[in-house]
Coordinates of C-alpha atoms and ligand atoms in Angstrom, one line a residue:
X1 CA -7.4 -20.2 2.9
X2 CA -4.3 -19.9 0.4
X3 CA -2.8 -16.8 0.2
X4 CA -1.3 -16.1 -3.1
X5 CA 2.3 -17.2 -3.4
X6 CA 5.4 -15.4 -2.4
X7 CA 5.5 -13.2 -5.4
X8 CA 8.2 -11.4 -7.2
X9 CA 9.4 -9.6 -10.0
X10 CA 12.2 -9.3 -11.9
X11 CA 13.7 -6.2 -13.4
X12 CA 15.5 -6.3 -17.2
X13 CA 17.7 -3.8 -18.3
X14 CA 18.5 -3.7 -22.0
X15 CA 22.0 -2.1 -23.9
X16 CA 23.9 -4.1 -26.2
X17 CA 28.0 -3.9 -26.5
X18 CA 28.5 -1.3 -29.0
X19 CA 29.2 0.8 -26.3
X20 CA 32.3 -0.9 -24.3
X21 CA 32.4 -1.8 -20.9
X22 CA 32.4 1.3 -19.1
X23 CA 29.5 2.5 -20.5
X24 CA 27.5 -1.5 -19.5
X25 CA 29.3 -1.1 -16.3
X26 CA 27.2 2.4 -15.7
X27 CA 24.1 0.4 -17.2
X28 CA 24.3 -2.2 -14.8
X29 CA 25.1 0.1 -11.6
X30 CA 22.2 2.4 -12.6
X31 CA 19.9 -0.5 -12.8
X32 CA 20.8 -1.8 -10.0
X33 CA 20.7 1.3 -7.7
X34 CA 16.6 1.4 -9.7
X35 CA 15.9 -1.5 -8.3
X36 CA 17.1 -0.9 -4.6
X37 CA 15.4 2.6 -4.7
X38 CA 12.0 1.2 -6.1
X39 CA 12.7 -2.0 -3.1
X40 CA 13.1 0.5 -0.5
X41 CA 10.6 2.8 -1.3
X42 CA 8.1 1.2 0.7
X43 CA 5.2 1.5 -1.8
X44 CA 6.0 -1.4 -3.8
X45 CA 3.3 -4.6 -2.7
X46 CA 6.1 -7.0 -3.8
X47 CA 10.2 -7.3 -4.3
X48 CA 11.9 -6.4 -7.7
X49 CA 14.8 -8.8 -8.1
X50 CA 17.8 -7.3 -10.4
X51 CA 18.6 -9.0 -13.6
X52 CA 22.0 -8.5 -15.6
X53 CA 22.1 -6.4 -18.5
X54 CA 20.5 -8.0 -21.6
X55 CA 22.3 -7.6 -24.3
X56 CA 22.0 -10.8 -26.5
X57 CA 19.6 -12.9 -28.5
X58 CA 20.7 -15.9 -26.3
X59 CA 20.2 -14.5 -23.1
X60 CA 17.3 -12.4 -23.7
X61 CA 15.5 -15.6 -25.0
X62 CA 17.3 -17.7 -21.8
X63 CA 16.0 -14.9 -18.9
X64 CA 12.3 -14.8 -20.6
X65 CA 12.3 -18.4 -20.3
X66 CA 13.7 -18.7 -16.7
X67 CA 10.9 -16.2 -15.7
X68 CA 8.5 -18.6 -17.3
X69 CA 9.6 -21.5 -15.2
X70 CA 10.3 -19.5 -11.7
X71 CA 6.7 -20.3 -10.1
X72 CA 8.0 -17.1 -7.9
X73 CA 8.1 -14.7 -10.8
X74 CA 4.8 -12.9 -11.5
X75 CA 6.5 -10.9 -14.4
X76 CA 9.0 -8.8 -15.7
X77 CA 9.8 -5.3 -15.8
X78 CA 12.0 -4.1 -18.7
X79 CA 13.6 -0.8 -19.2
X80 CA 16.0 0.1 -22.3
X81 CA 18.9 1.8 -20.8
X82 CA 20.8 2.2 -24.2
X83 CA 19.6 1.5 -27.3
X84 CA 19.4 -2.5 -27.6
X85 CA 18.1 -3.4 -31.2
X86 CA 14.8 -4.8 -31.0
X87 CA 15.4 -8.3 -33.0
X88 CA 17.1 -9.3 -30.3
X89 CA 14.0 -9.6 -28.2
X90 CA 11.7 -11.3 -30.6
X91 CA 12.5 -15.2 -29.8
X92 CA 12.3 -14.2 -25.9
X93 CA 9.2 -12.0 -26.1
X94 CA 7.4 -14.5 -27.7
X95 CA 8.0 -17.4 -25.6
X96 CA 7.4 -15.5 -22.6
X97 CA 4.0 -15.7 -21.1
X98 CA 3.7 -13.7 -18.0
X99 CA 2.9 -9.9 -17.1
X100 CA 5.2 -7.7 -19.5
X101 CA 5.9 -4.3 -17.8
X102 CA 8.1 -1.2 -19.8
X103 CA 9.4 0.8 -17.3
X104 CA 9.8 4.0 -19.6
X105 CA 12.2 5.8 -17.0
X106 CA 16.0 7.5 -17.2
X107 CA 18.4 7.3 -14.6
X108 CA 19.4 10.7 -14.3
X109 CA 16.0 13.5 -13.9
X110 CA 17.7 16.2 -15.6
X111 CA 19.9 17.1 -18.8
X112 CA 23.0 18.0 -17.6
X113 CA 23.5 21.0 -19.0
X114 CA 26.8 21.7 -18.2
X115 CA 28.5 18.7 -19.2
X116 CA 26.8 16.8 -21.5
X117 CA 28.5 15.7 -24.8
X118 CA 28.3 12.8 -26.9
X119 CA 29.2 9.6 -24.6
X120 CA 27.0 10.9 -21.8
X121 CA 24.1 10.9 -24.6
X122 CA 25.0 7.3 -25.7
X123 CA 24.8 6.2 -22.6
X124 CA 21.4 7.3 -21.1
X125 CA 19.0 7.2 -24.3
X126 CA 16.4 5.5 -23.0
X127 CA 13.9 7.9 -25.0
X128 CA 15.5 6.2 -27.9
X129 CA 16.1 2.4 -26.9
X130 CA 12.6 2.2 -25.5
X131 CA 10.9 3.6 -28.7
X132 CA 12.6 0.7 -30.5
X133 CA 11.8 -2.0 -28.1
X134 CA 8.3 -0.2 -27.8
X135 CA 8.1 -0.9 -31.4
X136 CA 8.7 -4.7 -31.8
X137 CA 6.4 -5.7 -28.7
X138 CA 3.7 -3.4 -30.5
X139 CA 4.3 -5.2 -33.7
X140 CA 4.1 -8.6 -32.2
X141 CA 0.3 -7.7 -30.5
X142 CA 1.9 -8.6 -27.3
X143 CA -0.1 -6.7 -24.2
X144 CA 2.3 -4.9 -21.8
X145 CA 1.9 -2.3 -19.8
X146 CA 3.6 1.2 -20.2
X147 CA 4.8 3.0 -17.2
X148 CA 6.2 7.1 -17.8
X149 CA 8.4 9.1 -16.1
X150 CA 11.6 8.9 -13.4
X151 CA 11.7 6.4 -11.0
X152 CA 12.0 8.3 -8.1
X153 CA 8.9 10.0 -8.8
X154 CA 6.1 8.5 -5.9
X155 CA 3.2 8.4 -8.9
X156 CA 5.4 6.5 -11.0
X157 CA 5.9 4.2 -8.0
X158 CA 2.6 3.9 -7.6
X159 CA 1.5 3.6 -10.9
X160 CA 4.2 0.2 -10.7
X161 CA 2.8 -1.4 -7.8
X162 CA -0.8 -0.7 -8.8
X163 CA 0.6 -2.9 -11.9
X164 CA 2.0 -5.6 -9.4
X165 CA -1.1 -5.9 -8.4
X166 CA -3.3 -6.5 -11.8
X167 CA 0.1 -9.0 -12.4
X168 CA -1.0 -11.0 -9.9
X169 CA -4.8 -11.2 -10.5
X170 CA -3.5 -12.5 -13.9
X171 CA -0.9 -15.1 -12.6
X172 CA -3.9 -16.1 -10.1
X173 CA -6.4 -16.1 -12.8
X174 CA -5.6 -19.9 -13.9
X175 CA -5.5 -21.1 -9.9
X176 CA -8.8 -19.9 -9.5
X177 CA -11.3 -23.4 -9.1
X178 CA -14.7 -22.8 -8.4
X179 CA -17.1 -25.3 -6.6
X180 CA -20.8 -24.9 -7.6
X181 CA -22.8 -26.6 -5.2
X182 CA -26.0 -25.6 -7.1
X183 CA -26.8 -25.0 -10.7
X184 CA -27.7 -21.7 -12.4
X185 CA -30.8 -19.9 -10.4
X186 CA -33.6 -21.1 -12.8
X187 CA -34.7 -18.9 -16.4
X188 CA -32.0 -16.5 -15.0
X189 CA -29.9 -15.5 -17.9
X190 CA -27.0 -13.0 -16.9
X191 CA -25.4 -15.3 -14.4
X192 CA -25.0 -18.2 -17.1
X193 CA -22.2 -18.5 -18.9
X194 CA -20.0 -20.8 -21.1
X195 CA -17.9 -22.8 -18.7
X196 CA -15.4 -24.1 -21.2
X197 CA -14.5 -20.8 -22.6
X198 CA -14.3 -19.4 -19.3
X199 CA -11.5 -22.0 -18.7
X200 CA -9.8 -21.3 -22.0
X201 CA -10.3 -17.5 -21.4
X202 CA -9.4 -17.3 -17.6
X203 CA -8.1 -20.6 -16.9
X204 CA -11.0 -21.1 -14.3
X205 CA -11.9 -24.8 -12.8
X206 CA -16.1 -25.0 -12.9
X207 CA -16.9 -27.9 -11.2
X208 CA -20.4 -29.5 -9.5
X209 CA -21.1 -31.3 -6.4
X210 CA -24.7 -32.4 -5.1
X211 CA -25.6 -29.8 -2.4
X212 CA -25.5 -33.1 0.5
X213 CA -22.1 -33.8 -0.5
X214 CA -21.3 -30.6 1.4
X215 CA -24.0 -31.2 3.6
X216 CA -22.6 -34.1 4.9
X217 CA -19.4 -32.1 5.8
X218 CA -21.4 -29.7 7.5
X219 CA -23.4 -32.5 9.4
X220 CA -20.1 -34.0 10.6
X221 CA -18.9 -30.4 12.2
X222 CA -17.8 -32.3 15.9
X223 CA -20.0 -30.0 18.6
X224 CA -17.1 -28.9 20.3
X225 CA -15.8 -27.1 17.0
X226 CA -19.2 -25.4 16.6
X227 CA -19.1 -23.9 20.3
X228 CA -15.6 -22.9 20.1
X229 CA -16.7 -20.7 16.7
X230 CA -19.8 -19.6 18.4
X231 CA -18.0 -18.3 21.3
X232 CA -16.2 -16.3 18.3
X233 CA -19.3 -15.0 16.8
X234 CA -20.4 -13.7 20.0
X235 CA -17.1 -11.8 21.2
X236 CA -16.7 -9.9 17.8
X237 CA -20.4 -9.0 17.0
X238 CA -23.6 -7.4 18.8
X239 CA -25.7 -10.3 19.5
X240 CA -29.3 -8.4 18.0
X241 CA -31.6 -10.3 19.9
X242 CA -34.8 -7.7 18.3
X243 CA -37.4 -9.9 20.6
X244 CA -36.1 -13.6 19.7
X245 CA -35.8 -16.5 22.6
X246 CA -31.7 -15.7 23.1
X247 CA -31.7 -19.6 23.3
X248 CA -32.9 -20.6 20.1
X249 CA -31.3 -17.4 18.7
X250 CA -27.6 -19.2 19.3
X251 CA -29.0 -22.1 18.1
X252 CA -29.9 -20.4 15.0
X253 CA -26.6 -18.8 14.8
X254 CA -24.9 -22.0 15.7
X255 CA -26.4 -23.6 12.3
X256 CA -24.1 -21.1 10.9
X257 CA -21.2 -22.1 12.4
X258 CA -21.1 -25.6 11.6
X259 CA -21.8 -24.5 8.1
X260 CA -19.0 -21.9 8.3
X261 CA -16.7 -25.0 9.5
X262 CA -18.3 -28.0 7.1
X263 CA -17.9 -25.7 4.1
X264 CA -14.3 -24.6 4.6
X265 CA -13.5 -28.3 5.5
X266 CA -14.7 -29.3 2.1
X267 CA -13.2 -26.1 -0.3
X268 CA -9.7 -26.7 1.5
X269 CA -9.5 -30.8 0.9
X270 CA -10.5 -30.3 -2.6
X271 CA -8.9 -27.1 -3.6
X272 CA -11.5 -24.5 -4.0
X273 CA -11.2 -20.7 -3.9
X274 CA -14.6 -19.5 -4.5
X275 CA -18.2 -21.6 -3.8
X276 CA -21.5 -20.6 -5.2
X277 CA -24.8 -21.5 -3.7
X278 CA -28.6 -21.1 -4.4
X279 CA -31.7 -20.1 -1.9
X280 CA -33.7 -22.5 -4.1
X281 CA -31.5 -25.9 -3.8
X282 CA -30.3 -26.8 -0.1
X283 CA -31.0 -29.9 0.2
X284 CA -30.1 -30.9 3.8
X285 CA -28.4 -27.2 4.8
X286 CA -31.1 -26.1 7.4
X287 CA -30.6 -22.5 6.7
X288 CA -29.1 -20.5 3.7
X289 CA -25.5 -20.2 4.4
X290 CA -25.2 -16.2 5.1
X291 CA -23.1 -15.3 8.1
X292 CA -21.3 -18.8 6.7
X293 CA -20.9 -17.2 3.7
X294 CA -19.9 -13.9 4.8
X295 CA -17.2 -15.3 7.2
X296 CA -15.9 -17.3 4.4
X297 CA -15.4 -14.2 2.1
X298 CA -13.7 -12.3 4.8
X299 CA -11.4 -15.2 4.8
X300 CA -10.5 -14.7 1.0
X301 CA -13.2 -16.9 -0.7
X302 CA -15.0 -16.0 -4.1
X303 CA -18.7 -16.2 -3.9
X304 CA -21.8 -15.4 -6.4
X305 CA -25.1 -16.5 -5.3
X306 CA -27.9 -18.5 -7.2
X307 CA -25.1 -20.2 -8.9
X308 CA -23.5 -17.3 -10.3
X309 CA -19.6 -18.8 -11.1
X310 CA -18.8 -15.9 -13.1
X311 CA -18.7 -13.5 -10.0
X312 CA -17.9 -15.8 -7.7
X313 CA -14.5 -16.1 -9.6
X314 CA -14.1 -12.3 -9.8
X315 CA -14.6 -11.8 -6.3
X316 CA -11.7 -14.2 -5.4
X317 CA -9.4 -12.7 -8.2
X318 CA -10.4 -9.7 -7.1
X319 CA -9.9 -11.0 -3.1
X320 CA -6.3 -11.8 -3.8
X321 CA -5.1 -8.7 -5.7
X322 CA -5.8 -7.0 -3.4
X323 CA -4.2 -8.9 -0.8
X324 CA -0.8 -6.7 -1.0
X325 CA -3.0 -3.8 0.0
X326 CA -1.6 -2.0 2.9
X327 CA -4.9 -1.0 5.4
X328 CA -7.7 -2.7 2.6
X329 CA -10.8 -1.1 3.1
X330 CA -13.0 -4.6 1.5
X331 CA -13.5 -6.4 -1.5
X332 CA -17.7 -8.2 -2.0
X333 CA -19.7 -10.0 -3.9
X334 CA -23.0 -7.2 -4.2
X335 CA -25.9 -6.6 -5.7
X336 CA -27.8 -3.7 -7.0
X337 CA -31.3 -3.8 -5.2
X338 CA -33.3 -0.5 -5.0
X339 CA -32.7 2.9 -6.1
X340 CA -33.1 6.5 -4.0
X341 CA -34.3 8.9 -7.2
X342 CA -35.1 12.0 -5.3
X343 CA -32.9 15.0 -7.6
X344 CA -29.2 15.8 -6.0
X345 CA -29.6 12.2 -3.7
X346 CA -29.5 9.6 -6.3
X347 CA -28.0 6.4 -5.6
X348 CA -28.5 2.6 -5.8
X349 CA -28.9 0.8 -2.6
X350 CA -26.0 -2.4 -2.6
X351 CA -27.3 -5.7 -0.7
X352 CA -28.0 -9.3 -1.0
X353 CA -30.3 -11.3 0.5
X354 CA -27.5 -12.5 3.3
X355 CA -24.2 -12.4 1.6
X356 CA -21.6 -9.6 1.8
X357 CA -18.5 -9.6 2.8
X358 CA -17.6 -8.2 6.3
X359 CA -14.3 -6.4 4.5
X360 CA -16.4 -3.6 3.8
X361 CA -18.1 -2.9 6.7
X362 CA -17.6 0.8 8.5
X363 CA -18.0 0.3 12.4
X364 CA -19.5 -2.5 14.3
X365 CA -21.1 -5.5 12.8
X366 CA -24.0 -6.9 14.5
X367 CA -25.8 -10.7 14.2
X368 CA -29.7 -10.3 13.7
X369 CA -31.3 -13.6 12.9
X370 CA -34.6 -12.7 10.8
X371 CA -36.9 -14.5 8.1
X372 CA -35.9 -15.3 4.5
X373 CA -38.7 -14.3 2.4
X374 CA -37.6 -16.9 -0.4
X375 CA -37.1 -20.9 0.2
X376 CA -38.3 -22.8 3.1
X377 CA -35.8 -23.2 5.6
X378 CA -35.1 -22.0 8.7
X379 CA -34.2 -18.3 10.0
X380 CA -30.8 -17.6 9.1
X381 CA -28.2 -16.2 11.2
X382 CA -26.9 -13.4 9.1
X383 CA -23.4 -10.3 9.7
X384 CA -25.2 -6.5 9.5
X385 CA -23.8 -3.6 9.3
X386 CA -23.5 -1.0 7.0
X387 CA -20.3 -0.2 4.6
X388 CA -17.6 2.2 4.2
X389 CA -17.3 5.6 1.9
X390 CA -15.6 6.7 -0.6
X391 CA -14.5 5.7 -4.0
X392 CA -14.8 2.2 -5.5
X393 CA -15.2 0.0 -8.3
X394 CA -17.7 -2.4 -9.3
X395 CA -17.4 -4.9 -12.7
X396 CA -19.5 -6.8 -13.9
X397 CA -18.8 -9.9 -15.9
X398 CA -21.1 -11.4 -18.7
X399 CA -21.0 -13.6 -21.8
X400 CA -22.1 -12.4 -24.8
X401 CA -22.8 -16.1 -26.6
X402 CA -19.8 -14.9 -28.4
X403 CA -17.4 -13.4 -26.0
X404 CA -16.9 -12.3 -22.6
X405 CA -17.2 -8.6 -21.7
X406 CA -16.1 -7.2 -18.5
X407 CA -18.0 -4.0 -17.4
X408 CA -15.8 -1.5 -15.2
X409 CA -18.0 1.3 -12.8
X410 CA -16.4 3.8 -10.9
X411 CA -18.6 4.4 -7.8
X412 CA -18.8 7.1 -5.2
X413 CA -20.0 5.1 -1.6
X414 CA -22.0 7.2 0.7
X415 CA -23.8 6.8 3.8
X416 CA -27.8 6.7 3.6
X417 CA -29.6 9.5 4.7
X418 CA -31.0 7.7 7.7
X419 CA -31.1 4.5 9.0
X420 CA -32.7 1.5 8.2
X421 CA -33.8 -0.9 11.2
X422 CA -35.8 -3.1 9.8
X423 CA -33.5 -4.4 6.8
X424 CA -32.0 -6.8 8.3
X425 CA -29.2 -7.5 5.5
X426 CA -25.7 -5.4 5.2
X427 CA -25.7 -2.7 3.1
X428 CA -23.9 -0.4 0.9
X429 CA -25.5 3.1 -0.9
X430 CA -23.1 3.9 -4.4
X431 CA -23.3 6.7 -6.7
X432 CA -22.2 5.5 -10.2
X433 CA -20.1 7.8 -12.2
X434 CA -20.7 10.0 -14.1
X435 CA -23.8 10.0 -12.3
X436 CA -27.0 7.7 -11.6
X437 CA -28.7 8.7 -15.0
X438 CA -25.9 8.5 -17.7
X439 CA -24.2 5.6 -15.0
X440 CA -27.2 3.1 -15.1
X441 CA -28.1 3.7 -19.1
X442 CA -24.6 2.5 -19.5
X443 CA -24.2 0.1 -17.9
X444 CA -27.7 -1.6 -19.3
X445 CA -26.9 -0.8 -22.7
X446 CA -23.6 -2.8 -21.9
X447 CA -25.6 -5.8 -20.5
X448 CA -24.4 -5.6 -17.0
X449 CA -25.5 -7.6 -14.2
X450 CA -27.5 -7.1 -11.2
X451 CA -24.8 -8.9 -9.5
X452 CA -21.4 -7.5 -9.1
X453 CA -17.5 -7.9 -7.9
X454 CA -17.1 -5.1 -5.8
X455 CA -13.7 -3.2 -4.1
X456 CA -12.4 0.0 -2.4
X457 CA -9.3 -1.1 -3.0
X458 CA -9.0 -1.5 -6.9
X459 CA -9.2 0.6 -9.9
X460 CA -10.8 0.7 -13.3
X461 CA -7.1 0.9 -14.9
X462 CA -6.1 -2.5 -13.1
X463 CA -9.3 -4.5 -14.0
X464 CA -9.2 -3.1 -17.5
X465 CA -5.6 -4.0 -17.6
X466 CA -6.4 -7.4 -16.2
X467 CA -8.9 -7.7 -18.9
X468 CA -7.4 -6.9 -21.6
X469 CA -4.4 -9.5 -20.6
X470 CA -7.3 -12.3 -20.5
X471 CA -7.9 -11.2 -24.2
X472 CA -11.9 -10.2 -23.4
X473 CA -13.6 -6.9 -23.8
X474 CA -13.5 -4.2 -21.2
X475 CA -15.8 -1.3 -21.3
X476 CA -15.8 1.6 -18.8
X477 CA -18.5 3.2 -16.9
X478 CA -17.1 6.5 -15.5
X479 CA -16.8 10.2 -14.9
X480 CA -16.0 10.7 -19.1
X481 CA -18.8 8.6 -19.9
X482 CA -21.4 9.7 -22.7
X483 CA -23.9 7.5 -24.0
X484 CA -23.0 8.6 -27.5
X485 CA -19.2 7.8 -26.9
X486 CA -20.0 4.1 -24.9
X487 CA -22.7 3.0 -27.9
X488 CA -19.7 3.5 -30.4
X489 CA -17.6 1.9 -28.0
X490 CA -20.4 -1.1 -27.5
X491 CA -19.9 -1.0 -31.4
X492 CA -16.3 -1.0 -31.8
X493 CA -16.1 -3.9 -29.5
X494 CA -19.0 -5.7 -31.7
X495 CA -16.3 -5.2 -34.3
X496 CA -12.8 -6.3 -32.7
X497 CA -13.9 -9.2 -30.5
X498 CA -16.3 -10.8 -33.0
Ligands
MN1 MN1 -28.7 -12.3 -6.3

């Protein structure tokens, strides 16, 4: 699997030279000891690389454009030091096309009381110089995001590299090529989707292969390959016998392996990061890929069953934003199944038939090898276990006919109340915000799927952010939410994204 590149960002100080060279001297040394601060600070995912002082048509328009071509740079972090007169920014903010951050910060915390006259003031107005350079990226529509407060303050330094993050689900956005290897589950409307505009929107690859082109890859899988991964299996997961022959239990779970090998053969020789599959269309797969399929999301693959592309794309955006997470707790494709409705325990039960992604499991993972109650294959090998606590988010991703919209839910994760031995499928048990009632009747007036891309390790301010930079609608599900406010929400969105 690709990791996402080597990414950095670079770090734009603006002044201009009404104010001599001692004061751009101090503009450039206070920049510079910003950038080693935020570098050392040891919460920043990726590196900040110092850029001199801006202070000219010609060079702001030459760095925007040297960002643009530096595959390395994932954006650009600008901070008005002086004042720097916004026309100087307009021919380089509008040829520049990656993440815009403004760093609204100050070198020094405090006024110094005691000693400040006019030069001092001259030289650290960034409540000034920012306002104007605020003002011309406003007026020229162009999305950025704004980032308050001093920089050695640890939520402002989180707040950053929580933005590094939605910077590179962006940058990643356009590498993102997803193989279908099965149409669209049939009559099944919320995981369709116009392709073309995902492309134009996203800058997703869609493409189709007949389910025994893969097949054939899997069929291929040399023996000794199979073993080796099976010897795998069994070190790092309970073998769940539950009754079954333990022979033709390995040979059931040895089916998975050699799709777990075939598949990834075929996504890395023709540059896939996320596969969809459907229970309904195997063709010469003897089982439904699921502990395949699991394995292969652990690794960093997207995936959406019964064909869904849309969420097999966010999962793997969603995969590799999170990939500069120190300690991840998981990041799955899911799927709202049943509910618990007794008052004060409410919650929807998270599952699929096979496929979720290990990421999220809390303590050990077992194999079980049960019976599919849909298609006609063989008993698939499939990862159980069930998933970790605490606070999440889970988005939803649907087209309109007209547009996209991308639906945002805060969760709370809980354990179950007991356990659960005879599902024999992974699970996770979520309590939307604000709570099941108003949670649910929002998120089926907004159209949601049943299917979502789901993380621990993300946040409804990054995937909002991350939508709004694709241009699409995002509407949030959390603990503000009224029905009253999200209708005229629904409706305000009817209006702007018409
Ligand atoms: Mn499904």
């Amino acid at each position: 699997m690709k990791a996402a590149k080597n990414y950095k960002f670079w770090f734009c100080t603006g002044s201009q030279d009404l104010y001599g060279d001692e004061c751009l001297a101090h503009v450039a040394e206070h920049s510079r000891i910003i950038v080693e601060a935020l570098n050392k600070s040891g919460v920043l995912p990726h590196e900040i690389v110092w850029k001199p002082t801006l202070i000219t048509n010609e060079l702001i328009r030459k760095t925007f454009n040297e960002a643009n071509a530096d595959e390395e740079c994932a954006g650009v972090i600008t901070w008005m030091h002086t004042f720097s007169p916004a026309k100087s920014w307009i021919l380089g903010l509008q040829e520049f096309r990656k993440p815009l951050l403004h760093l609204h910060t100050q070198f020094n915390r405090e006024i110094p009381y005691d000693t400040i006259d006019m030069d001092f003031m001259n030289e650290n107005q960034s409540a000034h110089g920012d306002r104007e350079y605020g003002h011309i990226v406003s007026r020229m529509g162009i999305e950025r995001k704004v980032i308050v407060g001093h920089w050695e303050d640890p939520a402002v330094q989180q707040r950053i590299a929580s933005w590094m993050l939605t910077a590179i689900g962006i940058m990643e956005s356009s590498h993102v090529r997803v193989c279908r290897v099965a149409d669209n589950m049939r009559n099944v409307a919320v995981t369709e989707g116009d392709k073309v505009e995902a492309q134009i929107k996203f800058g997703w690859e869609i493409d189709a292969y007949p389910i025994n082109e893969i097949a054939e890859y899997v069929a291929a899988v040399p023996k000794n390959e199979i073993d080796t991964l099976v010897e795998e299996y069994y070190s790092k997961y309970d073998i769940l016998l539950e009754g079954r022959d333990e022979k033709e239990f390995r040979e059931h779970v040895a089916v998975q392996a050699g799709i777990e090998i075939g598949f990834e053969k075929f996504l890395e020789e023709k540059d896939y990061q996320a596969i969809v599959t459907h229970f309904g269309d195997l063709g010469a797969l003897k089982q439904l890929p699921g502990l395949a399929i699991q394995r292969l999301m652990e690794k960093g693959y997207g995936f959406g069953a019964e064909g869904d592309w849309k969420t097999a794309a966010m999962v793997r955006i969603m995969k590799i934003m999170t990939a500069g997470v120190k300690n991840p707790k998981g990041t799955s494709f899911m799927e709202d199944y049943t509910y618990n409705l007794v008052p004060g325990k409410e919650g929807i039960l998270q599952a699929h038939m096979l496929e979720v992604c290990p990421t999220i499991a809390d303590g050990p993972i077992g194999i079980k090898v049960c019976p599919l109650s849909m298609g006609d294959r063989e008993d698939p090998a499939r990862l159980v276990y069930t998933a970790k606590t605490g606070p999440a988010v889970a988005t939803s991703l649907i087209d309109l006919g007209n547009r996209f919209r991308l639906i945002i839910n805060d969760v709370e994760c809980k354990k179950v109340e007991k356990p659960m031995p005879k599902l024999p499928v992974a699970t996770a048990f979520w309590t939307p915000q604000p709570n099941l009632q108003v949670g649910a009747e929002a998120w089926i007036l907004a159209g949601g799927a049943h299917h979502t891309a789901f993380s621990y390790d993300l946040t409804a301010e990054q995937m909002g952010d991350w939508a709004n930079a694709m241009g699409i609608e995002a509407v949030y599900i959390d603990k503000d939410t009224t029905i009253r406010n999200f209708k005229r929400d629904l409706q305000l969105g009817n209006v702007v994204y018409r």
